Structures are given as C-alpha cells and as structure tokens.
Amino acid sequence: MEIHIDTEAGRGRREEIYRQIREAILDGRLRAGEALPPTRELAERLAVSRNTVSAAYDRLAGEGFLEGRVGAGTFVRTDRVRGSAARGDATEFPIETVAVWERVRMPSGVHAEYDFQAGIPDVARFPFDTWRRLLGGEVRASSAASLGYGDPAGHTGLREAIARHIAVSRDVRASVDEVVVTSGAQQAIDLVGRVVLRPGDRVAVEDPGYPPARFLFEALGAEVVPVGVDAEGIRVADIPSGTKLVYVTPSHQFPLGLPMSLDRRLDLVAWAGKTGAVLVEDDYDTEFRYHGRPLEPLHSLDSTGRVVYVGSFSKVLSPGLRLGFLVAPASLCRVVAKARFVTDWHSTGPVQAALARFIDDGGLATHVRRMRREYRRRHDLVVSLLERDFRRLLTPIPAAAGLHVSAYCARPTTPVARRALRAGVLVNTLDEYAVLPGRRPGLVFGYGGIPFGKIEAGLNRLRDVLR
Ligand SMILES: Cc1ncc(COP(=O)(O)O)c(C=O)c1O
C-alpha cells in the first residue's frame, strides 16, 4: 500500500501513517484479513524510524483496526472491518431519515425531442453578454463589498431595485425594509414557514398545486390540508378552521394556469383578516401576461399586513441564478433575515449586485419585454392548436399568463404521457400535481423550453398518441 506522508499538514508522521491506514480500512481499500507491510519495510520505504511505524500500528491495534499474529505479521482485523466496510456500500446501517423525504419527487431529468415540460424558461435567450460584463465588473471593482459576508436580508441595492421593479410591474408597494432577497421563491416559502409555523400547525395548499411547497410545509412539521380549486381559484369556503397559513398562486394557478378571480381574492383576504392566518402569495411567473389587465395582487388588496408576497427571477431571467424575494411587513422581515442567517447566511454577493445593476440599467425591463413577445407567440400557438386539433380530446383551461397552459382530458393521462414520451413528446399530467385522488385528469403544456418552430410538430405527435 502506498502511504503519502504530508508533513506540511502539521500532523506528525506517526499521526499521518495512522490516519492513512485507518482511512484505507474504513473505505475498503484495505480489506479484512489483509496483511500490512512489516514495520521495518514500511519504515524504510517512508524514510521514517521503525518506532514511528510501530507506534502507528499499535494505536490502530488498540482501536481494534489491526491485529498482530505471532510469527505471521500484522493484519486488518476481520470482525472489525465487517462493520466499517459498510461505509463502502452504505446499506448495512442506513441512517434513519424523516418519512416526508421518502415522498418527495425530484425532477426526473428526462428530456425529449419535443419538450413541453412545465416551469422551464428559455435560458438560451438569457442576456449572456450583458451578464458577463456585469458580473465581471462586480468581481473586479467591488470585491471587498460584495465578496465579504453580506446582509442576510440581501444586498441593499438589490432590495431597493426590487422595490422599484415590483411597484411598476405589479403595483406592490414596499420599502427596502420590507424586502428580503432569497434563493428563489422556494427559499422565500421556506423562510416564512420557518418563522411562522410551529409543529402541527395547519397549512392549506391548492389541490392540484405546486408539490415542492407542499412537501416543504410537511417537512417543517405542519399538517398540510389540500383544498380544491375551481374556475375562480382556491375554494375559500373549504379552507378548514384553525388554518394558520395558506399558500396560493393567484396570478397563474399552478398547474391549472387560471387566474384567481377578483371576488375570490377579496374573499381570501377577508377570510385571513378574520382568522389571523398568513397568506403566502407566490407570484412566480406573473411578468408574462399576454391578454387582459393584471389582477390586483393579494398583497395590494390586504390592509392588515397578513400577506407575504413572493417573487422569483427564475422564470423571468434564469432559475440557475437562484434569486427570488419576499415582501412582508418590516417586523416579519427582521425575523426572516435571522432565519436566513442561520440557514445559509445570504445569496451570492456579486450575483445580487449584478442583478441590482441589471434592474437599475433597465436591462430587466427590456429582457421581459423581449421574452414576453416570444412567449406570447408560443402561448397563442399552443392555445390555438389545442382548440383546433384536439377538439374532442382536450378541453383547454383559460389562461392569459405564464409559461404553461393546461387542458382537461376525458381519459386517464398517465398512460398517455408515457406513450407520448416514447414518441418523443414530454408533457406533464395534472395528476403529478394532485394531492387527493379523483381530481380531473389533464395535461400541462409548458412552452418556455420548446422553440416556437417545434410546437406544431410536437403537438401533432401528441395528437397521434391521443387518438
Ligand atoms: C408555483 C411555482 N413557484 C415557484 C417556482 C420557482 O421557484 P424558484 O424561484 O425557487 O426557482 C416555480 C417553478 O417552477 C413554480 O412553479
């Protein structure tokens, strides 16, 4: 066995020999029953004294890793290694984990020739050159400012830029103290959950709805109650009493795609005002609205400070940047910042600073306008083809925003999606997002990740599968 001795590491040679052999036994490179080189031989090879090697062997023997056999030499102990070799295949003593994690489904990573996966923006159109310049500038110019530990609530310039951006784009009014930068919408939801929920608290989620949010609340120890969604949005009358937090997607219900009606928004806000529940409004892809006037966010309809508004740069720019934010009363933001501090401190400094500049320079507004034009073409094409070519097969659900449209289907969709995938078409099913069985089956057509030119051919293939 080759032992590398790194005296620079500050450990003595004896310690290094001991550590290397121990590691080799634990990770299975040295097997049970295997002979170690005689102390004299190893000492010569390593140019150390024989005493040094003997002391390391003695320590390993004392800890039960090695055994000396008179007249035969030193060997890796057979009984000891059975347990420690478990590190190699990690099956013998699995560490017990909390049950909710067993249920979490990760993105499949599957792609297809015609990819209608939901929730994927067109990252090929990311403004690469501008960002190369912005990020380069941040790393060069302000390394001291943006490379040290930063404010857990987020880069001040970015919080100011976000406050201005949402005032214009969503009519959400917030001061800088009411904005916390997060690692995507997902972390915003996590932080709110952490600071307002106690184990066993009741949380209502839309059904069908966004699974990562539901699993997150379960992981935080909440009792998660699925509440049905009709043509106007979540059925407020069905939210059970005692509910502490409601998570909703009012602009573009995920996954059905419909907006929550104004009446339903008002009902929900009034209900929260009466019960004292917290409303988490996930406005994840609201920048892309193609027809009609945007409806008032819950945040603007509420006068009691019970709505936490959550936004994301994942759809509008790129999910890989991992940037989002929440807007809440300053008193809640202060606590959220503490939760951020103890979980992962803050988002990457230079990336936050670059985004602040991108917003301030008008780059974001230009990018949104460009992408909105492109997504609108795709949205309109998908909707018109669903209406023209899938008449008796699918019933599109009206949607005027976002990166996907959904359609109800008269027959079970899981086998359809499976056959479609074999034919090179990837579509999600509403079943993937349903909590309770018996919800209406349907298909979800994401158009963020598929070029305009491939949409018609992809839908033609799907129609052949459905017929
Ligand atoms: C309902 C909903 N919320 C939020 C997000 C985005 O999350 P994040 O900002 O963490 O990337 C998605 C992405 O698919 C989503 O569908």
Tab-separated table of C-alpha atoms and ligand atoms in Angstrom:
chain	number	residue	atom	x	y	z
A	1	MET	CA	0.000	0.000	0.000
A	2	GLU	CA	1.309	3.469	-0.913
A	3	ILE	CA	1.228	5.899	2.016
A	4	HIS	CA	1.704	9.518	1.260
A	5	ILE	CA	3.105	11.452	4.210
A	6	ASP	CA	2.293	15.099	4.189
A	7	THR	CA	4.339	16.660	6.963
A	8	GLU	CA	3.224	20.118	5.773
A	9	ALA	CA	-0.246	19.341	7.076
A	10	GLY	CA	1.058	19.963	10.545
A	11	ARG	CA	0.407	16.426	11.746
A	12	GLY	CA	3.355	14.303	12.785
A	13	ARG	CA	4.491	11.393	10.636
A	14	ARG	CA	3.147	8.862	13.105
A	15	GLU	CA	-0.238	10.558	13.015
A	16	GLU	CA	-0.199	10.589	9.229
A	17	ILE	CA	0.611	6.872	8.934
A	18	TYR	CA	-2.104	6.090	11.458
A	19	ARG	CA	-4.672	8.266	9.615
A	20	GLN	CA	-3.893	6.898	6.145
A	21	ILE	CA	-4.151	3.262	7.201
A	22	ARG	CA	-7.327	3.923	9.172
A	23	GLU	CA	-8.922	5.651	6.145
A	24	ALA	CA	-7.863	2.821	3.858
A	25	ILE	CA	-9.523	0.299	6.169
A	26	LEU	CA	-12.711	2.350	6.536
A	27	ASP	CA	-13.210	2.917	2.833
A	28	GLY	CA	-12.389	-0.672	1.916
A	29	ARG	CA	-9.067	-0.204	0.135
A	30	LEU	CA	-7.537	-2.427	2.815
A	31	ARG	CA	-9.714	-5.452	3.287
A	32	ALA	CA	-10.373	-7.614	6.315
A	33	GLY	CA	-7.617	-10.130	6.815
A	34	GLU	CA	-5.166	-8.314	4.538
A	35	ALA	CA	-1.534	-8.197	5.722
A	36	LEU	CA	0.203	-4.906	6.375
A	37	PRO	CA	3.847	-4.454	5.431
A	38	PRO	CA	6.279	-5.329	8.254
A	39	THR	CA	7.197	-2.255	10.308
A	40	ARG	CA	10.826	-2.335	9.184
A	41	GLU	CA	9.891	-2.441	5.485
A	42	LEU	CA	7.358	0.386	5.728
A	43	ALA	CA	9.770	2.479	7.806
A	44	GLU	CA	12.430	2.142	5.126
A	45	ARG	CA	10.012	2.918	2.331
A	46	LEU	CA	8.816	6.051	4.083
A	47	ALA	CA	12.227	7.040	5.410
A	48	VAL	CA	10.961	7.216	8.980
A	49	SER	CA	12.100	5.424	12.094
A	50	ARG	CA	10.747	1.960	12.774
A	51	ASN	CA	9.408	3.230	16.105
A	52	THR	CA	7.191	5.705	14.268
A	53	VAL	CA	5.535	2.944	12.238
A	54	SER	CA	5.266	0.632	15.257
A	55	ALA	CA	3.562	3.359	17.267
A	56	ALA	CA	1.017	3.928	14.493
A	57	TYR	CA	0.340	0.155	14.210
A	58	ASP	CA	-0.002	-0.118	17.997
A	59	ARG	CA	-2.573	2.650	18.071
A	60	LEU	CA	-4.568	1.037	15.258
A	61	ALA	CA	-4.405	-2.305	17.065
A	62	GLY	CA	-5.512	-0.622	20.278
A	63	GLU	CA	-8.536	0.808	18.471
A	64	GLY	CA	-9.352	-2.588	17.021
A	65	PHE	CA	-8.441	-1.976	13.411
A	66	LEU	CA	-5.393	-4.282	13.309
A	67	GLU	CA	-4.288	-7.476	14.962
A	68	GLY	CA	-0.820	-8.918	15.290
A	69	ARG	CA	-0.364	-12.647	14.759
A	70	VAL	CA	2.754	-14.015	16.338
A	71	GLY	CA	5.264	-15.070	13.714
A	72	ALA	CA	2.971	-14.051	10.850
A	73	GLY	CA	2.765	-10.235	10.928
A	74	THR	CA	0.104	-7.545	11.277
A	75	PHE	CA	-3.355	-7.906	9.658
A	76	VAL	CA	-6.535	-5.936	9.249
A	77	ARG	CA	-8.950	-7.330	11.815
A	78	THR	CA	-11.651	-9.467	10.237
A	79	ASP	CA	-14.518	-8.896	12.692
A	80	ARG	CA	-13.891	-5.142	12.968
A	81	VAL	CA	-13.927	-4.494	9.257
A	82	ARG	CA	-17.277	-6.090	8.542
A	83	GLY	CA	-18.959	-3.118	10.229
A	84	SER	CA	-16.677	-0.424	8.976
A	85	ALA	CA	-16.798	-1.645	5.377
A	86	ALA	CA	-20.463	-0.660	5.486
A	87	ARG	CA	-19.180	2.794	4.610
A	88	GLY	CA	-18.359	1.397	1.190
A	89	ASP	CA	-21.874	0.271	0.241
A	90	ALA	CA	-23.778	2.173	2.932
A	91	THR	CA	-26.519	-0.429	3.289
A	92	GLU	CA	-25.825	-2.268	6.483
A	93	PHE	CA	-26.635	0.509	8.952
A	94	PRO	CA	-28.655	3.097	6.977
A	95	ILE	CA	-29.209	6.315	8.872
A	96	GLU	CA	-32.901	6.716	9.525
A	97	THR	CA	-34.442	9.782	7.882
A	98	VAL	CA	-37.723	11.630	8.393
A	99	ALA	CA	-40.557	9.986	6.418
A	100	VAL	CA	-41.577	13.037	4.385
A	101	TRP	CA	-38.371	12.881	2.368
A	102	GLU	CA	-39.385	9.468	1.030
A	103	ARG	CA	-42.377	11.089	-0.674
A	104	VAL	CA	-40.524	13.963	-2.310
A	105	ARG	CA	-40.226	13.534	-6.061
A	106	MET	CA	-37.247	15.242	-7.669
A	107	PRO	CA	-37.340	16.477	-11.273
A	108	SER	CA	-36.863	13.409	-13.467
A	109	GLY	CA	-34.077	14.931	-15.577
A	110	VAL	CA	-35.785	13.349	-18.604
A	111	HIS	CA	-35.784	15.366	-21.825
A	112	ALA	CA	-37.424	14.681	-25.147
A	113	GLU	CA	-37.254	15.881	-28.725
A	114	TYR	CA	-40.435	17.867	-28.108
A	115	ASP	CA	-40.141	19.136	-24.556
A	116	PHE	CA	-43.329	20.650	-23.100
A	117	GLN	CA	-42.108	20.372	-19.521
A	118	ALA	CA	-43.813	22.866	-17.189
A	119	GLY	CA	-41.951	25.647	-15.403
A	120	ILE	CA	-38.933	25.853	-17.721
A	121	PRO	CA	-37.932	29.269	-19.127
A	122	ASP	CA	-35.940	29.700	-22.344
A	123	VAL	CA	-32.457	30.105	-20.903
A	124	ALA	CA	-30.899	30.089	-24.389
A	125	ARG	CA	-32.155	33.687	-24.642
A	126	PHE	CA	-30.512	34.767	-21.396
A	127	PRO	CA	-28.635	38.083	-21.915
A	128	PHE	CA	-25.240	36.412	-21.656
A	129	ASP	CA	-23.055	39.302	-22.861
A	130	THR	CA	-24.602	41.842	-20.519
A	131	TRP	CA	-24.277	39.488	-17.576
A	132	ARG	CA	-20.675	38.619	-18.375
A	133	ARG	CA	-19.935	42.335	-18.230
A	134	LEU	CA	-21.965	42.957	-15.071
A	135	LEU	CA	-20.569	40.017	-13.127
A	136	GLY	CA	-17.017	40.738	-14.303
A	137	GLY	CA	-17.441	44.337	-13.136
A	138	GLU	CA	-18.689	43.230	-9.718
A	139	VAL	CA	-15.856	40.814	-9.122
A	140	ARG	CA	-13.235	43.310	-10.325
A	141	ALA	CA	-14.481	46.523	-8.806
A	142	SER	CA	-16.155	45.787	-5.535
A	143	SER	CA	-14.580	42.590	-4.318
A	144	ALA	CA	-14.354	43.960	-0.808
A	145	ALA	CA	-18.007	44.971	-0.767
A	146	SER	CA	-19.635	42.001	-2.458
A	147	LEU	CA	-17.229	39.179	-1.601
A	148	GLY	CA	-17.330	39.504	2.162
A	149	TYR	CA	-20.208	38.293	4.332
A	150	GLY	CA	-23.282	40.312	3.479
A	151	ASP	CA	-26.611	41.266	4.985
A	152	PRO	CA	-28.855	38.182	5.385
A	153	ALA	CA	-31.799	40.319	4.244
A	154	GLY	CA	-29.987	40.836	0.944
A	155	HIS	CA	-27.841	43.365	-0.917
A	156	THR	CA	-29.332	46.779	-0.163
A	157	GLY	CA	-29.049	47.977	-3.763
A	158	LEU	CA	-30.886	44.892	-4.960
A	159	ARG	CA	-33.643	45.277	-2.362
A	160	GLU	CA	-34.120	48.880	-3.496
A	161	ALA	CA	-34.146	47.804	-7.150
A	162	ILE	CA	-36.698	45.054	-6.411
A	163	ALA	CA	-38.923	47.512	-4.525
A	164	ARG	CA	-38.920	49.863	-7.544
A	165	HIS	CA	-39.397	46.983	-10.009
A	166	ILE	CA	-42.459	45.480	-8.303
A	167	ALA	CA	-44.019	48.899	-7.746
A	168	VAL	CA	-44.057	49.348	-11.530
A	169	SER	CA	-44.649	45.779	-12.689
A	170	ARG	CA	-47.110	44.603	-10.003
A	171	ASP	CA	-48.187	47.693	-8.141
A	172	VAL	CA	-46.784	46.134	-4.966
A	173	ARG	CA	-45.615	48.954	-2.704
A	174	ALA	CA	-42.740	48.181	-0.368
A	175	SER	CA	-39.920	49.973	1.363
A	176	VAL	CA	-36.450	48.445	1.402
A	177	ASP	CA	-37.061	47.130	4.952
A	178	GLU	CA	-39.996	45.145	3.637
A	179	VAL	CA	-37.964	43.197	1.053
A	180	VAL	CA	-35.772	40.158	1.715
A	181	VAL	CA	-33.702	38.644	-1.087
A	182	THR	CA	-33.892	34.847	-1.182
A	183	SER	CA	-32.502	31.940	-3.109
A	184	GLY	CA	-35.551	31.652	-5.365
A	185	ALA	CA	-39.223	31.555	-4.438
A	186	GLN	CA	-38.658	28.191	-2.797
A	187	GLN	CA	-36.442	29.629	-0.091
A	188	ALA	CA	-38.828	32.522	0.461
A	189	ILE	CA	-41.594	29.995	1.195
A	190	ASP	CA	-39.251	28.024	3.431
A	191	LEU	CA	-38.217	31.070	5.468
A	192	VAL	CA	-41.802	32.214	6.004
A	193	GLY	CA	-42.786	28.712	7.071
A	194	ARG	CA	-39.880	28.505	9.487
A	195	VAL	CA	-40.680	31.738	11.257
A	196	VAL	CA	-44.472	31.484	11.495
A	197	LEU	CA	-45.227	27.764	11.860
A	198	ARG	CA	-44.998	25.554	14.869
A	199	PRO	CA	-45.016	21.734	14.543
A	200	GLY	CA	-48.591	20.582	13.969
A	201	ASP	CA	-49.853	23.941	12.667
A	202	ARG	CA	-52.339	23.630	9.832
A	203	VAL	CA	-51.352	24.818	6.354
A	204	ALA	CA	-53.758	24.885	3.392
A	205	VAL	CA	-52.424	24.374	-0.129
A	206	GLU	CA	-54.120	24.353	-3.521
A	207	ASP	CA	-55.025	20.928	-4.936
A	208	PRO	CA	-53.756	20.454	-7.577
A	209	GLY	CA	-50.798	22.580	-6.578
A	210	TYR	CA	-47.054	23.061	-6.518
A	211	PRO	CA	-45.564	19.930	-4.864
A	212	PRO	CA	-42.247	21.412	-3.616
A	213	ALA	CA	-44.155	23.918	-1.477
A	214	ARG	CA	-46.426	21.209	-0.042
A	215	PHE	CA	-43.501	18.916	0.810
A	216	LEU	CA	-41.673	21.819	2.362
A	217	PHE	CA	-44.533	22.583	4.756
A	218	GLU	CA	-44.755	18.881	5.631
A	219	ALA	CA	-41.023	18.848	6.296
A	220	LEU	CA	-41.476	21.796	8.641
A	221	GLY	CA	-43.853	19.640	10.662
A	222	ALA	CA	-47.103	21.256	9.521
A	223	GLU	CA	-50.395	19.443	8.998
A	224	VAL	CA	-50.910	20.132	5.288
A	225	VAL	CA	-54.513	20.207	4.060
A	226	PRO	CA	-55.245	20.118	0.304
A	227	VAL	CA	-58.068	22.459	-0.749
A	228	GLY	CA	-59.759	22.149	-4.161
A	229	VAL	CA	-59.534	24.766	-6.901
A	230	ASP	CA	-62.472	25.719	-9.127
A	231	ALA	CA	-62.689	28.128	-12.079
A	232	GLU	CA	-62.204	31.094	-9.702
A	233	GLY	CA	-59.285	29.716	-7.721
A	234	ILE	CA	-58.902	28.073	-4.302
A	235	ARG	CA	-62.282	27.360	-2.665
A	236	VAL	CA	-62.011	29.681	0.300
A	237	ALA	CA	-65.128	28.179	1.904
A	238	ASP	CA	-63.338	24.793	2.069
A	239	ILE	CA	-60.300	26.047	3.981
A	240	PRO	CA	-60.592	24.305	7.347
A	241	SER	CA	-60.875	26.303	10.531
A	242	GLY	CA	-57.691	26.659	12.522
A	243	THR	CA	-55.588	27.067	9.388
A	244	LYS	CA	-52.507	29.124	10.177
A	245	LEU	CA	-51.078	29.672	6.696
A	246	VAL	CA	-52.442	29.398	3.137
A	247	TYR	CA	-50.117	29.023	0.167
A	248	VAL	CA	-51.606	30.174	-3.163
A	249	THR	CA	-50.612	31.064	-6.739
A	250	PRO	CA	-53.259	33.692	-7.627
A	251	SER	CA	-51.820	35.150	-10.855
A	252	HIS	CA	-51.393	31.874	-12.663
A	253	GLN	CA	-52.575	28.925	-10.629
A	254	PHE	CA	-50.008	26.166	-10.664
A	255	PRO	CA	-50.665	23.895	-12.520
A	256	LEU	CA	-54.143	24.774	-13.875
A	257	GLY	CA	-52.993	28.152	-15.213
A	258	LEU	CA	-56.148	30.124	-14.427
A	259	PRO	CA	-56.069	33.388	-12.515
A	260	MET	CA	-57.870	33.724	-9.182
A	261	SER	CA	-60.960	35.908	-9.714
A	262	LEU	CA	-61.142	39.288	-8.000
A	263	ASP	CA	-64.105	38.131	-5.894
A	264	ARG	CA	-62.171	35.109	-4.695
A	265	ARG	CA	-59.143	37.253	-3.894
A	266	LEU	CA	-61.276	39.569	-1.843
A	267	ASP	CA	-62.891	36.589	-0.080
A	268	LEU	CA	-59.496	35.129	0.733
A	269	VAL	CA	-58.073	38.383	2.068
A	270	ALA	CA	-61.230	38.986	4.152
A	271	TRP	CA	-61.041	35.422	5.488
A	272	ALA	CA	-57.372	35.922	6.503
A	273	GLY	CA	-58.240	39.226	8.172
A	274	LYS	CA	-60.931	37.442	10.193
A	275	THR	CA	-58.961	34.344	11.140
A	276	GLY	CA	-55.498	35.866	11.520
A	277	ALA	CA	-53.982	33.402	9.049
A	278	VAL	CA	-50.952	34.270	6.934
A	279	LEU	CA	-51.370	34.239	3.137
A	280	VAL	CA	-48.306	33.347	1.072
A	281	GLU	CA	-48.852	34.716	-2.437
A	282	ASP	CA	-46.488	33.015	-4.889
A	283	ASP	CA	-46.276	35.314	-7.947
A	284	TYR	CA	-43.700	33.111	-9.682
A	285	ASP	CA	-44.248	33.927	-13.387
A	286	THR	CA	-46.504	36.950	-13.368
A	287	GLU	CA	-44.307	39.142	-15.591
A	288	PHE	CA	-45.522	37.203	-18.605
A	289	ARG	CA	-49.099	38.328	-19.110
A	290	TYR	CA	-50.383	38.208	-22.672
A	291	HIS	CA	-54.006	39.299	-22.602
A	292	GLY	CA	-56.180	41.441	-20.382
A	293	ARG	CA	-55.347	43.511	-17.355
A	294	PRO	CA	-53.325	42.041	-14.489
A	295	LEU	CA	-55.442	41.400	-11.421
A	296	GLU	CA	-54.579	43.082	-8.150
A	297	PRO	CA	-52.127	41.034	-6.087
A	298	LEU	CA	-53.479	39.853	-2.721
A	299	HIS	CA	-50.717	41.967	-1.233
A	300	SER	CA	-52.327	45.178	-2.567
A	301	LEU	CA	-55.841	44.118	-1.548
A	302	ASP	CA	-54.835	43.466	2.036
A	303	SER	CA	-54.621	46.289	4.532
A	304	THR	CA	-53.763	44.204	7.584
A	305	GLY	CA	-50.228	43.045	6.728
A	306	ARG	CA	-51.194	39.359	6.555
A	307	VAL	CA	-49.950	38.731	3.010
A	308	VAL	CA	-46.399	37.679	2.252
A	309	TYR	CA	-45.720	38.351	-1.413
A	310	VAL	CA	-43.174	36.015	-3.033
A	311	GLY	CA	-41.437	36.712	-6.337
A	312	SER	CA	-38.784	34.931	-8.358
A	313	PHE	CA	-36.220	35.697	-11.049
A	314	SER	CA	-36.257	32.044	-12.109
A	315	LYS	CA	-38.822	32.377	-14.906
A	316	VAL	CA	-38.138	35.950	-15.848
A	317	LEU	CA	-34.376	35.502	-16.151
A	318	SER	CA	-32.879	32.146	-15.169
A	319	PRO	CA	-33.552	29.515	-12.483
A	320	GLY	CA	-29.812	28.892	-12.166
A	321	LEU	CA	-29.212	32.338	-10.671
A	322	ARG	CA	-31.264	31.204	-7.657
A	323	LEU	CA	-32.654	34.612	-6.858
A	324	GLY	CA	-36.079	35.498	-5.582
A	325	PHE	CA	-37.518	37.669	-2.865
A	326	LEU	CA	-40.317	38.162	-0.422
A	327	VAL	CA	-42.209	41.269	0.591
A	328	ALA	CA	-43.659	41.396	4.096
A	329	PRO	CA	-44.051	43.849	6.982
A	330	ALA	CA	-40.642	45.039	8.230
A	331	SER	CA	-41.177	43.332	11.619
A	332	LEU	CA	-41.565	39.944	9.894
A	333	CYS	CA	-38.641	40.653	7.524
A	334	ARG	CA	-36.344	41.167	10.509
A	335	VAL	CA	-37.166	37.680	11.781
A	336	VAL	CA	-36.966	36.162	8.292
A	337	ALA	CA	-33.454	37.646	7.948
A	338	LYS	CA	-32.457	35.841	11.156
A	339	ALA	CA	-33.779	32.568	9.732
A	340	ARG	CA	-31.816	33.265	6.566
A	341	PHE	CA	-28.702	33.938	8.622
A	342	VAL	CA	-28.804	30.620	10.455
A	343	THR	CA	-29.718	28.561	7.406
A	344	ASP	CA	-27.270	29.818	4.762
A	345	TRP	CA	-26.483	33.455	5.621
A	346	HIS	CA	-27.255	35.080	2.250
A	347	SER	CA	-27.264	34.805	-1.551
A	348	THR	CA	-24.037	35.245	-3.505
A	349	GLY	CA	-22.829	38.856	-3.254
A	350	PRO	CA	-21.603	39.543	-6.805
A	351	VAL	CA	-24.710	37.940	-8.349
A	352	GLN	CA	-27.015	40.094	-6.200
A	353	ALA	CA	-25.032	43.209	-7.091
A	354	ALA	CA	-25.083	42.347	-10.814
A	355	LEU	CA	-28.855	41.864	-10.718
A	356	ALA	CA	-29.283	45.216	-8.962
A	357	ARG	CA	-27.401	46.885	-11.802
A	358	PHE	CA	-29.297	44.922	-14.431
A	359	ILE	CA	-32.601	46.174	-12.987
A	360	ASP	CA	-31.349	49.756	-12.486
A	361	ASP	CA	-29.935	49.983	-16.017
A	362	GLY	CA	-33.282	48.911	-17.493
A	363	GLY	CA	-31.877	45.555	-18.662
A	364	LEU	CA	-34.547	43.536	-16.867
A	365	ALA	CA	-37.427	45.558	-18.301
A	366	THR	CA	-36.017	45.162	-21.835
A	367	HIS	CA	-35.478	41.434	-21.344
A	368	VAL	CA	-39.011	40.956	-20.005
A	369	ARG	CA	-40.487	42.830	-22.996
A	370	ARG	CA	-38.476	40.705	-25.438
A	371	MET	CA	-39.338	37.428	-23.717
A	372	ARG	CA	-42.980	38.389	-23.304
A	373	ARG	CA	-43.249	38.857	-27.107
A	374	GLU	CA	-41.646	35.464	-27.680
A	375	TYR	CA	-43.665	33.592	-25.043
A	376	ARG	CA	-46.851	35.214	-26.232
A	377	ARG	CA	-46.298	33.764	-29.737
A	378	ARG	CA	-45.764	30.344	-28.196
A	379	HIS	CA	-48.724	30.687	-25.813
A	380	ASP	CA	-51.075	31.754	-28.605
A	381	LEU	CA	-49.862	28.965	-30.892
A	382	VAL	CA	-50.307	26.247	-28.250
A	383	VAL	CA	-53.793	27.501	-27.363
A	384	SER	CA	-54.918	27.788	-30.991
A	385	LEU	CA	-53.610	24.304	-31.842
A	386	LEU	CA	-55.248	22.770	-28.767
A	387	GLU	CA	-58.546	24.356	-29.796
A	388	ARG	CA	-58.230	23.415	-33.459
A	389	ASP	CA	-56.703	19.944	-33.376
A	390	PHE	CA	-57.725	18.456	-30.025
A	391	ARG	CA	-61.438	19.268	-30.083
A	392	ARG	CA	-62.865	16.100	-28.662
A	393	LEU	CA	-59.692	15.092	-26.887
A	394	LEU	CA	-58.791	18.009	-24.618
A	395	THR	CA	-60.533	20.994	-23.010
A	396	PRO	CA	-58.061	23.861	-22.599
A	397	ILE	CA	-58.257	25.780	-19.308
A	398	PRO	CA	-58.312	29.536	-19.964
A	399	ALA	CA	-55.002	31.187	-19.060
A	400	ALA	CA	-53.575	34.529	-20.069
A	401	ALA	CA	-50.173	34.468	-18.423
A	402	GLY	CA	-47.130	32.422	-17.508
A	403	LEU	CA	-45.141	29.704	-19.206
A	404	HIS	CA	-47.713	26.924	-19.478
A	405	VAL	CA	-51.345	26.168	-20.322
A	406	SER	CA	-53.237	23.126	-19.129
A	407	ALA	CA	-56.113	21.184	-20.600
A	408	TYR	CA	-58.537	18.708	-19.075
A	409	CYS	CA	-58.619	15.293	-20.666
A	410	ALA	CA	-61.550	12.885	-20.699
A	411	ARG	CA	-59.367	9.858	-20.082
A	412	PRO	CA	-56.568	8.902	-17.689
A	413	THR	CA	-53.451	10.805	-18.672
A	414	THR	CA	-50.610	8.842	-17.072
A	415	PRO	CA	-50.613	6.193	-19.850
A	416	VAL	CA	-50.966	8.990	-22.426
A	417	ALA	CA	-47.880	10.806	-21.077
A	418	ARG	CA	-45.946	7.552	-21.044
A	419	ARG	CA	-46.801	6.770	-24.663
A	420	ALA	CA	-46.111	10.375	-25.661
A	421	LEU	CA	-42.639	10.148	-24.163
A	422	ARG	CA	-41.944	7.025	-26.199
A	423	ALA	CA	-42.976	9.057	-29.257
A	424	GLY	CA	-40.537	11.853	-28.297
A	425	VAL	CA	-43.024	14.231	-26.605
A	426	LEU	CA	-42.649	15.218	-22.949
A	427	VAL	CA	-45.787	16.540	-21.230
A	428	ASN	CA	-46.665	16.702	-17.543
A	429	THR	CA	-50.008	15.470	-16.226
A	430	LEU	CA	-52.263	17.222	-13.718
A	431	ASP	CA	-52.093	14.000	-11.682
A	432	GLU	CA	-48.448	14.764	-10.932
A	433	TYR	CA	-49.589	17.840	-9.002
A	434	ALA	CA	-52.757	16.461	-7.389
A	435	VAL	CA	-52.833	15.572	-3.703
A	436	LEU	CA	-56.185	13.804	-3.372
A	437	PRO	CA	-57.187	11.105	-5.854
A	438	GLY	CA	-60.130	11.762	-8.168
A	439	ARG	CA	-59.149	15.249	-9.354
A	440	ARG	CA	-59.893	15.839	-13.070
A	441	PRO	CA	-57.188	14.406	-15.319
A	442	GLY	CA	-55.402	16.697	-17.726
A	443	LEU	CA	-52.156	17.609	-19.428
A	444	VAL	CA	-49.837	20.562	-18.850
A	445	PHE	CA	-48.137	22.229	-21.806
A	446	GLY	CA	-45.041	24.215	-20.870
A	447	TYR	CA	-43.782	26.353	-23.750
A	448	GLY	CA	-40.771	28.008	-22.109
A	449	GLY	CA	-38.357	25.270	-23.062
A	450	ILE	CA	-39.581	24.416	-26.577
A	451	PRO	CA	-38.739	26.668	-29.546
A	452	PHE	CA	-41.684	28.180	-31.432
A	453	GLY	CA	-40.758	26.213	-34.563
A	454	LYS	CA	-41.158	22.826	-32.845
A	455	ILE	CA	-44.503	23.370	-31.149
A	456	GLU	CA	-46.779	22.321	-34.001
A	457	ALA	CA	-44.808	19.173	-34.874
A	458	GLY	CA	-44.749	18.203	-31.172
A	459	LEU	CA	-48.484	18.649	-30.758
A	460	ASN	CA	-49.142	16.682	-33.958
A	461	ARG	CA	-47.232	13.770	-32.499
A	462	LEU	CA	-49.167	14.040	-29.260
A	463	ARG	CA	-52.460	14.040	-31.163
A	464	ASP	CA	-51.456	10.794	-32.865
A	465	VAL	CA	-50.823	9.307	-29.426
A	466	LEU	CA	-54.171	10.534	-28.070
A	467	ARG	CA	-56.244	9.224	-30.969
B	1	LIG	C1	-45.533	27.613	-8.417
B	1	LIG	C2	-44.067	27.865	-8.500
B	1	LIG	N1	-43.492	28.633	-7.587
B	1	LIG	C3	-42.182	28.925	-7.654
B	1	LIG	C4	-41.407	28.412	-8.660
B	1	LIG	C5	-39.972	28.834	-8.813
B	1	LIG	O1	-39.226	28.569	-7.769
B	1	LIG	P1	-37.757	29.172	-7.625
B	1	LIG	O2	-37.867	30.661	-7.663
B	1	LIG	O3	-37.341	28.643	-6.315
B	1	LIG	O4	-36.930	28.665	-8.766
B	1	LIG	C6	-41.930	27.557	-9.593
B	1	LIG	C7	-41.079	26.946	-10.623
B	1	LIG	O5	-41.403	26.023	-11.305
B	1	LIG	C8	-43.306	27.301	-9.538
B	1	LIG	O6	-43.879	26.545	-10.462
